[in-house]
Coordinates of N, CA and C in Angstrom, one line a residue:
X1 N 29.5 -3.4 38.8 CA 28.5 -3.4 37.7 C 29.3 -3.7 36.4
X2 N 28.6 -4.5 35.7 CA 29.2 -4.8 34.0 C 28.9 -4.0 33.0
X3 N 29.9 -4.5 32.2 CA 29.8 -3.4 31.1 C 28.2 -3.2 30.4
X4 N 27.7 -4.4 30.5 CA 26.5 -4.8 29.1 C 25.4 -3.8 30.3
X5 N 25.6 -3.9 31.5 CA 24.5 -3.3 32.2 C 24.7 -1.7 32.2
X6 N 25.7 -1.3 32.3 CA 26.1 0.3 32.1 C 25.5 0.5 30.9
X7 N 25.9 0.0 29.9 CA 25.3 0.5 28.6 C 24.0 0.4 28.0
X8 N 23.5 -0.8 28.7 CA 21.9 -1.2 28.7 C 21.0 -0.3 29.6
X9 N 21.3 0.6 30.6 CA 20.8 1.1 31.6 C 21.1 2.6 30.8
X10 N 22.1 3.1 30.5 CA 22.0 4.4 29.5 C 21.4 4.7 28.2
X11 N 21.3 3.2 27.4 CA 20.8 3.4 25.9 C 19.2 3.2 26.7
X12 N 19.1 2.9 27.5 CA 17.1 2.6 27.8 C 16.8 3.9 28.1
X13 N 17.4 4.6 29.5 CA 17.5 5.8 29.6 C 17.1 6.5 28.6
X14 N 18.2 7.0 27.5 CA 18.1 7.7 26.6 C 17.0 7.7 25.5
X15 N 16.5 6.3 25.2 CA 15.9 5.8 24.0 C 14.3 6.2 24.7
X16 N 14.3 6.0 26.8 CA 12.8 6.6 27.1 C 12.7 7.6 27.1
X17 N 13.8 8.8 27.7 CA 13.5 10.0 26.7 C 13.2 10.3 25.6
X18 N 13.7 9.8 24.9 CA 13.0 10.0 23.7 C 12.0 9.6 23.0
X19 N 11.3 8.5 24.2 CA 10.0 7.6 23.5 C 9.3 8.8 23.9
X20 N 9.2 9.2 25.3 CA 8.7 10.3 25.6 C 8.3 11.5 24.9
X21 N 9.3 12.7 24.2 CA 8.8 13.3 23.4 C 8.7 13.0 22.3
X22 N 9.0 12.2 21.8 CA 8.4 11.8 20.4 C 8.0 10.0 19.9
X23 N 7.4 8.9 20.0 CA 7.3 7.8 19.9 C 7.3 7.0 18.5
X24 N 8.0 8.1 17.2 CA 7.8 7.8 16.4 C 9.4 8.0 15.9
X25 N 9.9 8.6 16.5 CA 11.6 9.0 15.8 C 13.3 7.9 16.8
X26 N 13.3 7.7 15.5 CA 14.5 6.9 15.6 C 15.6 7.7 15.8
X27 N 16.6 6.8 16.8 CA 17.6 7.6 17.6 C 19.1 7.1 17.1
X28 N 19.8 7.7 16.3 CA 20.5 7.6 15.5 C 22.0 7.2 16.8
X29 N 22.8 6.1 16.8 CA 23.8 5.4 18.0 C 24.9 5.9 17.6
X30 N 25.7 6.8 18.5 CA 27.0 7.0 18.0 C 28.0 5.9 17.2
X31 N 28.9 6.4 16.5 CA 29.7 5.4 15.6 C 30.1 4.8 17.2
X32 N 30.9 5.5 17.9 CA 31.7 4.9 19.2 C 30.7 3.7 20.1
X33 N 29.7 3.7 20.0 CA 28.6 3.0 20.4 C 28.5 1.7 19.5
X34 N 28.4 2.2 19.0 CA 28.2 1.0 17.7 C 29.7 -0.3 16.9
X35 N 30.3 0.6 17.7 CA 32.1 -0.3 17.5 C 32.2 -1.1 18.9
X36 N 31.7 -0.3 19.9 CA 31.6 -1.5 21.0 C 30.7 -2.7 20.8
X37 N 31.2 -4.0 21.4 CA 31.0 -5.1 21.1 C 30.1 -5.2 22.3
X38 N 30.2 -4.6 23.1 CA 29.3 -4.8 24.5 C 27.4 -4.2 24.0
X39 N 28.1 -3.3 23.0 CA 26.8 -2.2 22.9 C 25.7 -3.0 21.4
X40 N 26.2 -3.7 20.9 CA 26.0 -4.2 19.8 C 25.4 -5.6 20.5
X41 N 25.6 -5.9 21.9 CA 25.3 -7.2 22.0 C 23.7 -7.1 23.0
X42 N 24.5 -5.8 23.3 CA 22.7 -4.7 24.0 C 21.7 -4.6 22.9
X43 N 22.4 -4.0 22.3 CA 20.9 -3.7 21.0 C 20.6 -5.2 20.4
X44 N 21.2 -6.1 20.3 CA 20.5 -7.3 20.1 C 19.8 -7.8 20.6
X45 N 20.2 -7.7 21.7 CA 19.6 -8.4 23.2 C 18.0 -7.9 23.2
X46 N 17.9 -6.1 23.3 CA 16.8 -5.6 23.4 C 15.7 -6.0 22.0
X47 N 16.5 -5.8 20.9 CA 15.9 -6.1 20.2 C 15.0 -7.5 19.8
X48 N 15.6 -8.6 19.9 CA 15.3 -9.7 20.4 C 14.1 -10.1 21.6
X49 N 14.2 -9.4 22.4 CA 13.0 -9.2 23.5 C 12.2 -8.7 22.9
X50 N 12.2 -8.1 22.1 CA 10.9 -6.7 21.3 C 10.7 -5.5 22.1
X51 N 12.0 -5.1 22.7 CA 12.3 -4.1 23.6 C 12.5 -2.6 22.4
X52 N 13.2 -3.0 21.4 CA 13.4 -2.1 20.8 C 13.1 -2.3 18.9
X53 N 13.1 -1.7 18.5 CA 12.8 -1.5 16.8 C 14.4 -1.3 15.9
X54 N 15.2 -1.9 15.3 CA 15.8 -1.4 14.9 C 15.4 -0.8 13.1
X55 N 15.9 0.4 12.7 CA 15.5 0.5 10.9 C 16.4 -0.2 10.6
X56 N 17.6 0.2 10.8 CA 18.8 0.3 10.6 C 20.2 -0.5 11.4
X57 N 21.2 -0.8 11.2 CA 22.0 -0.9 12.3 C 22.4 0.5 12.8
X58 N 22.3 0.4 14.1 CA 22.5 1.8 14.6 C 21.4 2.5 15.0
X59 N 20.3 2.7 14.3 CA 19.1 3.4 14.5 C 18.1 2.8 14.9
X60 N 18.0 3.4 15.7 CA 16.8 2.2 16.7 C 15.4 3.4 17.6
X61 N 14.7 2.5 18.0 CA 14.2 3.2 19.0 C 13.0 2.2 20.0
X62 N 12.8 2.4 21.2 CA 11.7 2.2 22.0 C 10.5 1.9 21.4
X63 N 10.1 0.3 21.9 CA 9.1 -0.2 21.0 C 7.9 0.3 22.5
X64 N 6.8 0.5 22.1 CA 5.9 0.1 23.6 C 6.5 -0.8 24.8
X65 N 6.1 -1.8 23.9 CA 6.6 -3.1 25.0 C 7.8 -2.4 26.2
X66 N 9.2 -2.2 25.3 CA 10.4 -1.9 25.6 C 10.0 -0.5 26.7
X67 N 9.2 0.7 26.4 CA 9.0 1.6 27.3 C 8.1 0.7 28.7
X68 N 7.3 0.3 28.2 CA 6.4 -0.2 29.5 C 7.3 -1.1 30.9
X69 N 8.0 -2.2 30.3 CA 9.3 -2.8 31.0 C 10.1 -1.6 31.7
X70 N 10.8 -0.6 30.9 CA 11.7 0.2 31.2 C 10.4 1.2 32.6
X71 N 9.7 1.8 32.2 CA 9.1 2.2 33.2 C 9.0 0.9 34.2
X72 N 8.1 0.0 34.3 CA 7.9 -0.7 35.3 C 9.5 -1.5 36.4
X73 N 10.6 -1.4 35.6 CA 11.6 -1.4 36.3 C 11.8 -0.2 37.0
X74 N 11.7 0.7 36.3 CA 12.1 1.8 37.0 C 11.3 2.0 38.4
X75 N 9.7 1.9 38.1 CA 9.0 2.0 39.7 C 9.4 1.0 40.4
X76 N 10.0 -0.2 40.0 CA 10.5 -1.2 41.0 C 11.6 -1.0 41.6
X77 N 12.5 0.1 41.1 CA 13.5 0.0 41.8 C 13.2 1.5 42.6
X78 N 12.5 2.3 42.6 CA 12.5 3.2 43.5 C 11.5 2.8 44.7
X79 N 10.8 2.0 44.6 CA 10.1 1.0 45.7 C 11.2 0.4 46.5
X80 N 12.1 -0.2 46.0 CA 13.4 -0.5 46.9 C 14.2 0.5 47.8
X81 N 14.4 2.0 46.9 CA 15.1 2.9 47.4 C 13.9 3.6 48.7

């Protein structure tokens, strides 16, 4: 597994937690996150799809779109398992 997918598969994780309880609050990216070049190339990435909202660099959160994808991957792959 590659780096860009470990860190794409935990910042979605974390960001649909938190679309979950709250769909209005931005999720503030550790400095250590944000110095990786892998992690910065994720938040673009997502962003660019209209996966995610950024305010800020760094602060971001789960756009609709981005939760709906993230769920419907998710039932895809437990249909596999």
């Amino acid at each position: 597994m590659d780096h860009e997918k470990i860190i794409r598969d935990g910042l979605l994780l974390s960001l649909a937690e938190r679309y979950e309880s709250d769909r209005s609050e931005f999720v503030t990216l550790a400095r250590q996150t944000m110095d990786s070049s892998f992690a910065r190339v994720v938040v673009a990435e997502l962003r660019n799809e209209g996966h995610v909202q950024e305010e800020m660099r760094g602060v971001i959160r789960l756009t609709p779109r981005g939760y709906q994808s993230y769920r419907s991957r998710c039932l895809s792959d437990n249909r596999k398992n």
